[in-house]
Coordinates of C-alpha atoms in Angstrom, one line a residue:
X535 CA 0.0 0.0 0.0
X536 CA 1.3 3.3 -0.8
X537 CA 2.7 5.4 2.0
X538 CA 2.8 9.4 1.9
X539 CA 6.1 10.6 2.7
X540 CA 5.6 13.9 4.1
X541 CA 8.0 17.6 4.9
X542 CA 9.0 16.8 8.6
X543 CA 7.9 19.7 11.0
X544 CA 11.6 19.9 12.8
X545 CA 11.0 21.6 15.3
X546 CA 8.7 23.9 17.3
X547 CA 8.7 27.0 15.2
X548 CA 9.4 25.3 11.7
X549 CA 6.6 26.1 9.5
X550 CA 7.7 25.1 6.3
X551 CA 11.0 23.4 4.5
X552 CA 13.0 24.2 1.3
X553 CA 13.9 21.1 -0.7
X554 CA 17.1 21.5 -1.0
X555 CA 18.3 18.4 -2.8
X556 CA 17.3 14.6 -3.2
X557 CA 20.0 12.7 -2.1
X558 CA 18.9 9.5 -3.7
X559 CA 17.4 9.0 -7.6
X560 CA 13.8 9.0 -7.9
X561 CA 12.6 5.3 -7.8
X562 CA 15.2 4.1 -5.7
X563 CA 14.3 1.6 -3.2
X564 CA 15.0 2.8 0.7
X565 CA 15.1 1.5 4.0
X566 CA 14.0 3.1 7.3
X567 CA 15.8 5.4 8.8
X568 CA 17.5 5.9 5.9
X569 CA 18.9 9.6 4.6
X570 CA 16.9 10.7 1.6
X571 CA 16.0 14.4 1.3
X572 CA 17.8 17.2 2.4
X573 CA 16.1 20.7 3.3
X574 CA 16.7 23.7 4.4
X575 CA 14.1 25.6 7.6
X576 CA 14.3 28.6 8.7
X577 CA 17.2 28.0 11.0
X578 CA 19.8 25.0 9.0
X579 CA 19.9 22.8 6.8
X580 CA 19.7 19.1 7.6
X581 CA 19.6 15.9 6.3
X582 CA 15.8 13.9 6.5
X583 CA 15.1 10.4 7.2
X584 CA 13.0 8.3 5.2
X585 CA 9.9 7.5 7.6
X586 CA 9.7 4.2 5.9
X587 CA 10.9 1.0 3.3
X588 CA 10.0 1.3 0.0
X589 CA 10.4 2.2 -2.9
X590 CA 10.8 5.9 -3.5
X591 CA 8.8 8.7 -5.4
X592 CA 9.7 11.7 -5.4
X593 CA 7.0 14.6 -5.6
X594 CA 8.3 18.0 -4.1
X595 CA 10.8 19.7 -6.7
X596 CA 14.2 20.4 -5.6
X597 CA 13.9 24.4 -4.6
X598 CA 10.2 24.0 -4.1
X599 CA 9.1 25.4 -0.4
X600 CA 6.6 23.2 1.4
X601 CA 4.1 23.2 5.0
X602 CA 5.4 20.9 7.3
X603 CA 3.1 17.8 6.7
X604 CA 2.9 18.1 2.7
X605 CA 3.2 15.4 1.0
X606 CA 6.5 15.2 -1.2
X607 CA 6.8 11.9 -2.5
X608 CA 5.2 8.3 -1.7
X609 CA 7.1 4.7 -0.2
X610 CA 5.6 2.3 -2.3
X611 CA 5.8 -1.5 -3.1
X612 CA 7.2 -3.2 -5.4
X613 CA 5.4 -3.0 -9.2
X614 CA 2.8 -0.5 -6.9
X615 CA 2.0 2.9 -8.7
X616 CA 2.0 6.4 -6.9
X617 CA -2.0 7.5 -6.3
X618 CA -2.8 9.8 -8.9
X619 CA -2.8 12.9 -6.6
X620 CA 0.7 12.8 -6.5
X621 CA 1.2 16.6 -6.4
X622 CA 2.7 18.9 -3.7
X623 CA 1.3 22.4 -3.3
X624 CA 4.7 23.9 -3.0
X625 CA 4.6 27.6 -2.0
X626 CA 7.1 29.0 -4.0
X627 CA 11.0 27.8 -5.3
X628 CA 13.2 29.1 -2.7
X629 CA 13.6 32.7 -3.5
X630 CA 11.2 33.1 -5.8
X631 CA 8.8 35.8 -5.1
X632 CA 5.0 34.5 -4.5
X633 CA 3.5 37.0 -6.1
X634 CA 4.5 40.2 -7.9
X635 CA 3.2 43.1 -6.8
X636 CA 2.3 43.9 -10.2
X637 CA -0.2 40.9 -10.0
X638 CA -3.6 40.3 -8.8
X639 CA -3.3 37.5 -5.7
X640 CA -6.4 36.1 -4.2
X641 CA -7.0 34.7 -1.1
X642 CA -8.1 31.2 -2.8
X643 CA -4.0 31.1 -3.8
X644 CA -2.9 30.5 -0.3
X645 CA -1.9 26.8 0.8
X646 CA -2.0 25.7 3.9
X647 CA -3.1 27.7 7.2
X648 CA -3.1 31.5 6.9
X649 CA -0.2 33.4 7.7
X650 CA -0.4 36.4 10.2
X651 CA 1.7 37.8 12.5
X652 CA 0.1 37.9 16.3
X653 CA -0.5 41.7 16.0
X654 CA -2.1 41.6 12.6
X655 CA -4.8 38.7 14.0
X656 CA -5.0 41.5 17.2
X657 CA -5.5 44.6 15.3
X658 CA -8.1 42.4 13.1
X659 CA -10.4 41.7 16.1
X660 CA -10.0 45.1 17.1
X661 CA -11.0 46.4 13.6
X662 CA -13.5 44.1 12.7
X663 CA -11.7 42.5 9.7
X664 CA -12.2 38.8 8.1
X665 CA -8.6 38.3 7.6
X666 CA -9.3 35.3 5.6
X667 CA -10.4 38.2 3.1
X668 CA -7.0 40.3 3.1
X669 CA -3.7 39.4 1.4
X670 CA -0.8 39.8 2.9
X671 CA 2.8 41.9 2.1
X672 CA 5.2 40.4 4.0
X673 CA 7.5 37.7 3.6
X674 CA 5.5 34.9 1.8
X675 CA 2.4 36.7 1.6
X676 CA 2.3 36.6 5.6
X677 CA -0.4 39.1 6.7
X678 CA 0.8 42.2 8.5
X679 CA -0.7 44.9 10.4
X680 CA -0.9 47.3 7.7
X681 CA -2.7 45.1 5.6
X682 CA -4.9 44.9 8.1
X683 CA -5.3 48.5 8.5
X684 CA -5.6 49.2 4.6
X685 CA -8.4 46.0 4.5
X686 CA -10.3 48.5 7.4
X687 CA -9.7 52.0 5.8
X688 CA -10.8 50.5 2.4
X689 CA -14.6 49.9 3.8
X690 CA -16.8 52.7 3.0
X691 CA -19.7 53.1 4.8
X692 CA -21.7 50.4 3.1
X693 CA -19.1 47.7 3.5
X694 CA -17.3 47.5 0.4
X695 CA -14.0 48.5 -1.0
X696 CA -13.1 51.9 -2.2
X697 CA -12.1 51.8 -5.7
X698 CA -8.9 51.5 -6.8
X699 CA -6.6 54.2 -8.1
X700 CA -6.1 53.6 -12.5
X701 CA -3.5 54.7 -15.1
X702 CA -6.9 57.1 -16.3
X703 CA -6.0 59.4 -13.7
X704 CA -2.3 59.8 -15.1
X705 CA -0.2 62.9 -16.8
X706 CA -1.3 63.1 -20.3
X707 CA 1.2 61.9 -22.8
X708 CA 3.8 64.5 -24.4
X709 CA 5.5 64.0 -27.5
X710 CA 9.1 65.1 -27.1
X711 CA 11.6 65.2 -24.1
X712 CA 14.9 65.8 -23.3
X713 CA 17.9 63.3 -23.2
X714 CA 18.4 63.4 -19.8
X715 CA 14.3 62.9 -19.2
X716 CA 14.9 59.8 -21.8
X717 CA 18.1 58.8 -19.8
X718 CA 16.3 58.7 -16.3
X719 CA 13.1 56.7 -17.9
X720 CA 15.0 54.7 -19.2
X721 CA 17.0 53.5 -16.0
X722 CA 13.7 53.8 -13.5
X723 CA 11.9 51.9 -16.4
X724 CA 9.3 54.7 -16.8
X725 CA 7.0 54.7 -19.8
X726 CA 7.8 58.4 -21.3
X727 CA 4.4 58.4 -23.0
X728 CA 2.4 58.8 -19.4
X729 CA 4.5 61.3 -18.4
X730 CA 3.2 65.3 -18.3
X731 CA 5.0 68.3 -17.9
X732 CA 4.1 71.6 -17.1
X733 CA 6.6 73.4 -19.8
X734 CA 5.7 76.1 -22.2
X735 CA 7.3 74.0 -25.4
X736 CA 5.5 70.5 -24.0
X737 CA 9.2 69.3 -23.7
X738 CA 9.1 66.5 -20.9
X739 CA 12.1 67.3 -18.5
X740 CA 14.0 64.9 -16.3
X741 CA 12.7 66.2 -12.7
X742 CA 8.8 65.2 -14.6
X743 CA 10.2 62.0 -15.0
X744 CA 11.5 62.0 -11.7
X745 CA 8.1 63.7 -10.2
X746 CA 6.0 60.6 -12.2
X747 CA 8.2 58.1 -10.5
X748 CA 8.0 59.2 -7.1
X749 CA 3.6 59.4 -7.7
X750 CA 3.4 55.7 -9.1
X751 CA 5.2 55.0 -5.6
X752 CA 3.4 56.9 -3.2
X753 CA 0.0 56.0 -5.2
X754 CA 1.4 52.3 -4.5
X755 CA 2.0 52.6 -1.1
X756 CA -1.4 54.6 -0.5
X757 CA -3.6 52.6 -2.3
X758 CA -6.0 50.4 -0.7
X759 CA -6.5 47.1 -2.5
X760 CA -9.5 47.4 -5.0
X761 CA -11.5 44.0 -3.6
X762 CA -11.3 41.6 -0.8
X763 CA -7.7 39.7 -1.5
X764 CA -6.6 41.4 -4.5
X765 CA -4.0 43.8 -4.3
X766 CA -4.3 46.9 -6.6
X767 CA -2.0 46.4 -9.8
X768 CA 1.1 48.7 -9.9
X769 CA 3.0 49.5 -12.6
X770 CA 6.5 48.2 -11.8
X771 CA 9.4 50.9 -11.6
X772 CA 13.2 49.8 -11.6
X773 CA 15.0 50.7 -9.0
X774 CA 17.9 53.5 -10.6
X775 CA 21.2 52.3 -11.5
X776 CA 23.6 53.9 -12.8
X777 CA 25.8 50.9 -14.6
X778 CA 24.8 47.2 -15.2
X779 CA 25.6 45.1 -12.2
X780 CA 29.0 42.7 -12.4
X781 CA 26.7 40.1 -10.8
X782 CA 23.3 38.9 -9.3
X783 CA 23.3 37.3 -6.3
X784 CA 19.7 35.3 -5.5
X785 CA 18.0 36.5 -2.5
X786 CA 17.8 31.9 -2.3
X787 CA 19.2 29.8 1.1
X788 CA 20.2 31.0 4.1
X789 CA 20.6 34.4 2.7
X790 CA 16.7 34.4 1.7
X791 CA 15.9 32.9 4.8
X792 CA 17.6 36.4 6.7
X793 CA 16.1 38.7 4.3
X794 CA 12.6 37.4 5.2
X795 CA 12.9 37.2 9.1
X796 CA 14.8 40.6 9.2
X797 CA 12.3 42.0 7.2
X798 CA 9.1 40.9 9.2
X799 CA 10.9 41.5 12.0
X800 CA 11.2 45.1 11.5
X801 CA 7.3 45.2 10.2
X802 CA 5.9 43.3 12.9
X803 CA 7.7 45.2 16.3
X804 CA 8.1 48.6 17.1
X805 CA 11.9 48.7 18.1
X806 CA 14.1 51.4 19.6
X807 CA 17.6 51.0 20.4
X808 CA 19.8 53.0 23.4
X809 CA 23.4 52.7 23.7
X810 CA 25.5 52.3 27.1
X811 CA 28.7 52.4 28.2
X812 CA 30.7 49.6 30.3
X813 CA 33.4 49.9 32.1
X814 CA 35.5 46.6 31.6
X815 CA 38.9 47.4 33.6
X816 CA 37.7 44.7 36.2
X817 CA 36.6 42.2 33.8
X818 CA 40.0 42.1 31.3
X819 CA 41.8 42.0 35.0
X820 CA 39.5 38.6 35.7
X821 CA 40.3 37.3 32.4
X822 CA 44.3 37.9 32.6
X823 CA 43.7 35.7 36.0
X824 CA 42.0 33.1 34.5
X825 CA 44.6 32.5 31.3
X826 CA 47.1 31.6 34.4
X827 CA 44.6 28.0 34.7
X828 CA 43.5 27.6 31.0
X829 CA 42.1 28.9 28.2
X830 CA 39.7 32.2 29.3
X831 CA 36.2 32.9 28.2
X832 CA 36.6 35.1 25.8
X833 CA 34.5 39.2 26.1
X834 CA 31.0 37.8 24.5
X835 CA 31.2 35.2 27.2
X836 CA 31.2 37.9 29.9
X837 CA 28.5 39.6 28.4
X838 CA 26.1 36.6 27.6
X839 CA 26.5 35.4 31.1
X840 CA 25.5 39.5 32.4
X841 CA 23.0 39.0 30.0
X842 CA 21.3 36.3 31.1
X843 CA 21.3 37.3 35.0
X844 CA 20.0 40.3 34.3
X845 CA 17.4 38.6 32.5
X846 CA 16.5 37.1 35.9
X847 CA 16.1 40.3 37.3
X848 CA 14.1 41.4 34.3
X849 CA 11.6 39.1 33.6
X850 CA 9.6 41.2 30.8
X851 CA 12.6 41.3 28.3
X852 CA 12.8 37.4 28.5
X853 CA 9.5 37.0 26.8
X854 CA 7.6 37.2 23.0
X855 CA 4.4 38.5 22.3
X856 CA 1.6 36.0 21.4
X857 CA -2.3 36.5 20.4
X858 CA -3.1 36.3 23.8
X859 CA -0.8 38.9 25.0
X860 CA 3.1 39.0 26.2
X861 CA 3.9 35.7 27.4
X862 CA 6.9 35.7 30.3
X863 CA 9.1 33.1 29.6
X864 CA 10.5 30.8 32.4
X865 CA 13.8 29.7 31.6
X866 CA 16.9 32.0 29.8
X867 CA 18.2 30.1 26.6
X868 CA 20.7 33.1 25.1
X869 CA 21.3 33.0 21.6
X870 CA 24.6 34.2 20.0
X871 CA 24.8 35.3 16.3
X872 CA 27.7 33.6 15.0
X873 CA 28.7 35.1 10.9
X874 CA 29.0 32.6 8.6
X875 CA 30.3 33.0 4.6
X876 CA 26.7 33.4 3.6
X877 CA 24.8 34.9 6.4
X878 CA 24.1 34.6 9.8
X879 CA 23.1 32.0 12.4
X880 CA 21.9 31.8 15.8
X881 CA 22.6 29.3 17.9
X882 CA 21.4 29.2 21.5
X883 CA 23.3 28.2 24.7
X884 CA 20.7 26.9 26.9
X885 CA 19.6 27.8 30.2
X886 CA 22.6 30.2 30.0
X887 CA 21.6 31.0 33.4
X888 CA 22.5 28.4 35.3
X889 CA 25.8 28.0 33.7
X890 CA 29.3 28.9 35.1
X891 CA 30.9 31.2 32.9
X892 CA 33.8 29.0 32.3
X893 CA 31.1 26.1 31.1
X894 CA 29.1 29.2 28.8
X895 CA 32.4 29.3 27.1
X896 CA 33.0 26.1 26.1
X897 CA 29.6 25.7 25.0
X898 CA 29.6 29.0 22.8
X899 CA 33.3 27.8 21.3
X900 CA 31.5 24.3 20.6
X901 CA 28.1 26.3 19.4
X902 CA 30.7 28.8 16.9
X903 CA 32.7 25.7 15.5
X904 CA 29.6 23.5 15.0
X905 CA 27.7 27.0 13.2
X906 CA 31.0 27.5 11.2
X907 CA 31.3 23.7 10.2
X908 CA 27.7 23.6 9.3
X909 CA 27.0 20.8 11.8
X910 CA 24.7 22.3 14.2
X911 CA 22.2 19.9 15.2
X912 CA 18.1 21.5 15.2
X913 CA 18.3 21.2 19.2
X914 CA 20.9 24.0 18.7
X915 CA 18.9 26.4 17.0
X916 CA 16.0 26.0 19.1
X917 CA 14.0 27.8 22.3
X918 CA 16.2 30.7 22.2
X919 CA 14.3 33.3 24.4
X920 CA 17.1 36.6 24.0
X921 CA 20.2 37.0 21.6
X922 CA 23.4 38.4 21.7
X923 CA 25.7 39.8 18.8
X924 CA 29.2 40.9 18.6
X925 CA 30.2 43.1 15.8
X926 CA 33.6 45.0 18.3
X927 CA 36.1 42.4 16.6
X928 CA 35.4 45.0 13.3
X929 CA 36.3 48.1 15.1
X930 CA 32.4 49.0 15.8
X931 CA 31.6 50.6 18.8
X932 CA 27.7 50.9 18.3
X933 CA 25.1 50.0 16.2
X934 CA 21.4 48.4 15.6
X935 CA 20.8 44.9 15.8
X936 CA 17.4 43.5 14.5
X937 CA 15.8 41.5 17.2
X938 CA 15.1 38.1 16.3
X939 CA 11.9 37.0 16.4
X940 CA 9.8 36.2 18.7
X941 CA 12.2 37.5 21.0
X942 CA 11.5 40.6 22.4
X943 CA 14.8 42.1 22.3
X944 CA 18.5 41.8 21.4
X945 CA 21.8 42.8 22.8
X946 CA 25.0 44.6 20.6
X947 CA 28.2 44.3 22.1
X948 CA 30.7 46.6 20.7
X949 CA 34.8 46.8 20.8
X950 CA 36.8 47.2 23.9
X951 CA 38.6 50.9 23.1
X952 CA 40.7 52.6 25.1
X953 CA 38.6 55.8 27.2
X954 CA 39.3 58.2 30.0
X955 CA 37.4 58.1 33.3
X956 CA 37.4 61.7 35.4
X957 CA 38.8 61.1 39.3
X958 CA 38.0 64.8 40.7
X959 CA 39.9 66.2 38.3
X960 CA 42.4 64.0 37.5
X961 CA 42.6 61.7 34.3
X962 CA 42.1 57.7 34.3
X963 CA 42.5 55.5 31.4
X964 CA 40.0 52.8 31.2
X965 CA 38.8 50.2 28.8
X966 CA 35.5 50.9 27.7
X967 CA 32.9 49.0 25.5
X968 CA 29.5 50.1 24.5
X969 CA 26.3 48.1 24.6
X970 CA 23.2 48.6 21.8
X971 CA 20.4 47.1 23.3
X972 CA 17.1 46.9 21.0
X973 CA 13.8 46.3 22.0
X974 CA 10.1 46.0 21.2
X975 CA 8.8 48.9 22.5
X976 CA 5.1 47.1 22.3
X977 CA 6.8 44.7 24.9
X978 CA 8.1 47.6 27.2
X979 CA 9.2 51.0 27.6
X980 CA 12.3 53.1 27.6
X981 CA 13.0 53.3 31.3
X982 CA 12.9 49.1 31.6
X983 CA 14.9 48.8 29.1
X984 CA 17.7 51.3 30.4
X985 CA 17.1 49.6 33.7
X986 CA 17.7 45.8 32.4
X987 CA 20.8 47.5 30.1
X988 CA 22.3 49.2 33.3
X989 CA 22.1 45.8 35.6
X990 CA 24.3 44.0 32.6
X991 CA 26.4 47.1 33.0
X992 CA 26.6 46.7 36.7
X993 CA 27.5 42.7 36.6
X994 CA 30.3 43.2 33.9
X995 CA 32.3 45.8 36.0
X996 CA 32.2 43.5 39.1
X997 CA 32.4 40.2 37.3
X998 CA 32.9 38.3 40.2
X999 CA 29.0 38.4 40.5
X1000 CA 29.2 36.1 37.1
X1001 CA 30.2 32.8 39.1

């Protein structure tokens, strides 16, 4: 009897898995246990077991995306035939847009459940819109809460839509314009024959071109869609460039996967970030002591350990926002962002806590050569509840780190620079580093956050609070 062979769900927060490659020929006969398939989530790639003996159909497309629980490919006896159904509803080949905005896309395209962030489902109920009725702009068509809020402005007072805005209401046409109008259209793709000019001789000029473009995007970005589910079609306009690229490198893998999370991360959370400075004369004086009895934990350690008792002190940063509010987390599991050729990865030292700070740094040195290696296993990746990221081995002292969802906030430590500190008024060198802490400012305010940032500060320059 044929058996479906199904994407895994690999994890709590995997949704959905990239076919990366098939690792055996289709119609190959399989055991158990046996490694088949492997796929990229939203966290690693790894290599997927065949659920059971038989032999092997393949279904899902290498590149194709697919819900946890799709089928993509059968186990089947021998001289037995694949059903007849044998197709996979893939959402989209890795990197692929799902729909352009240029393009009509209607509800009825979506597979699988619907996908909306927790404050777009909130700001629904609160507005009194079906979102099975809106389509969404964010990564994979995932619903945001502007689309919710466009879906609600849309309703007149009977109910339905507002009409859409239509190339009729565009410049008339002109029949001559200038090279450098013809220059410009040409590079932001604009069609010179919908563009109007206010000039005595009817000559179109290149700020009209450049007027025309910047309508067609705030029209774009002000429209409301001109139905339930459809978007409102766009013309398309090239982003300016002044040459022809050397190279085009696919927004596809891990480098797709980032561009997607960082991107509804910044859509979905209001976040700040403040800056602090550390003191870290007492902390490089505990790490010369402890290279006398073996290899030291190195600065990131020091800070991830802060980090995570401060987080005890601090209960609301160590939490994500669900549909039913902000949920307090109970135990700390740290994350550290570890750079990899292609991108970025975030592997999570768990209940960072409860760990001596000579243990957290053999477990981040394990964590970093596993990432680097590409061998972290999914238990690695998984739970992490608040992050840390070093950027001060590049010379930056400051900067913006993008919280990683559904965390509520994320930690920047900078370089350790050389400062002054002010004894009455005599002169003190000091080493110095600066912390960049971002937050969700839907999650909490200004004031907690210093207040969490300022405890770290306070365990780093007495370090002997770490242990």
């Amino acid at each position: 009897m044929a058996t479906e062979f199904q994407m895994p769900k690999l994890g709590l927060t995997m949704e959905q898995g990239t076919i990366l490659s098939w690792m055996v020929p289709d119609g190959t006969e399989v055991t158990q246990g046996q490694a088949v398939l492997v796929i990229e989530t939203d966290k690693t790639e790894t290599e997927v077991e065949c659920s059971g003996s038989g032999i092997l159909k393949q279904v899902g497309d290498v590149g194709g995306v697919f819900p946890c629980g799709t089928l993509i490919g059968w186990l089947l006896a021998p001289g037995e035939t694949a059903p007849s159904a044998a197709s996979s509803p893939s959402v989209a080949p890795s990197g692929a847009p799902v729909a352009a905005v240029a393009q009509p896309v209607t509800r009825v395209a979506r597979q699988g459940r619907l996908l909306i962030s927790p404050n777009a489902r909130r700001v629904a109920r609160e507005l009194g819109v079906d979102a099975d009725t809106v389509v969404g702009t964010g990564p994979d068509c995932r619903i945001v809460s502007e689309d919710i809020e466009r879906a609600a402005a849309s309703r007149p007072a009977g109910g339905q839509p507002a009409a859409t805005w239509s190339t009729a209401a565009l410049p008339a046409a002109s029949t001559s314009a200038s090279p450098a109008a013809v220059q410009l259209a040409k590079l932001l793709g604009v069609n010179l024959a919908a563009v109007g000019t206010a000039s005595p001789d009817g000559m179109v000029g290149r700020e009209d071109v450049a007027e025309y473009a910047r309508s067609l995007i705030a029209r774009a970005l002000s429209q409301p869609a001109a139905a339930p589910g459809v978007l409102p079609a766009v013309p398309s306009v090239a982003p300016a460039a002044l040459q022809p690229p050397t190279k085009i490198v696919p927004l596809t893998g891990m480098r797709g996967t980032i561009a997607k999370r960082m991107y509804a991360s910044l859509a979905d959370m209001a976040q700040l970030t403040l800056f602090m400075d550390v003191d870290m004369d007492a902390a490089v004086a505990d790490r010369n002591r402890r290279k006398t009895l073996g290899p030291p934990p190195g600065f990131t350690d020091y800070v991830i350990k802060a980090a995570a008792l401060a987080l005890r002190q601090h209960p609301t940063v160590n939490s994500m926002i669900t549909a039913d509010g902000v949920a307090l987390l109970p135990d700390i599991h740290v994350g550290m962002a570890v750079a990899l050729d292609n991108g970025l990865i975030v592997p999570v030292t768990h209940h960072t806590d409860q760990q001596s700070l000579a243990d957290l740094s053999t477990e981040t040195t394990r964590l970093a050569t596993a990432a680097r290696a590409g061998k972290l296993a999914l238990a690695d990746l998984e739970g992490g509840t608040f992050s840390v990221t070093a950027l001060g081995m590049y010379g930056v002292d400051g900067f913006t780190p993008v919280i990683n969802p559904p965390n509520s906030a994320i930690l920047g430590v900078g370089r350790l620079r050389d400062d002054v500190a002010w004894d009455s008024d005599a002169p003190r060198k000091v080493t110095r580093l600066t912390l960049s802490l971002t937050w969700d400012h839907r999650v909490f305010d200004g004031t907690p956050a210093a207040e969490f940032t300022g405890t770290i500060k306070r365990l780093l320059e007495d370090p002997a609070q770490l242990d």
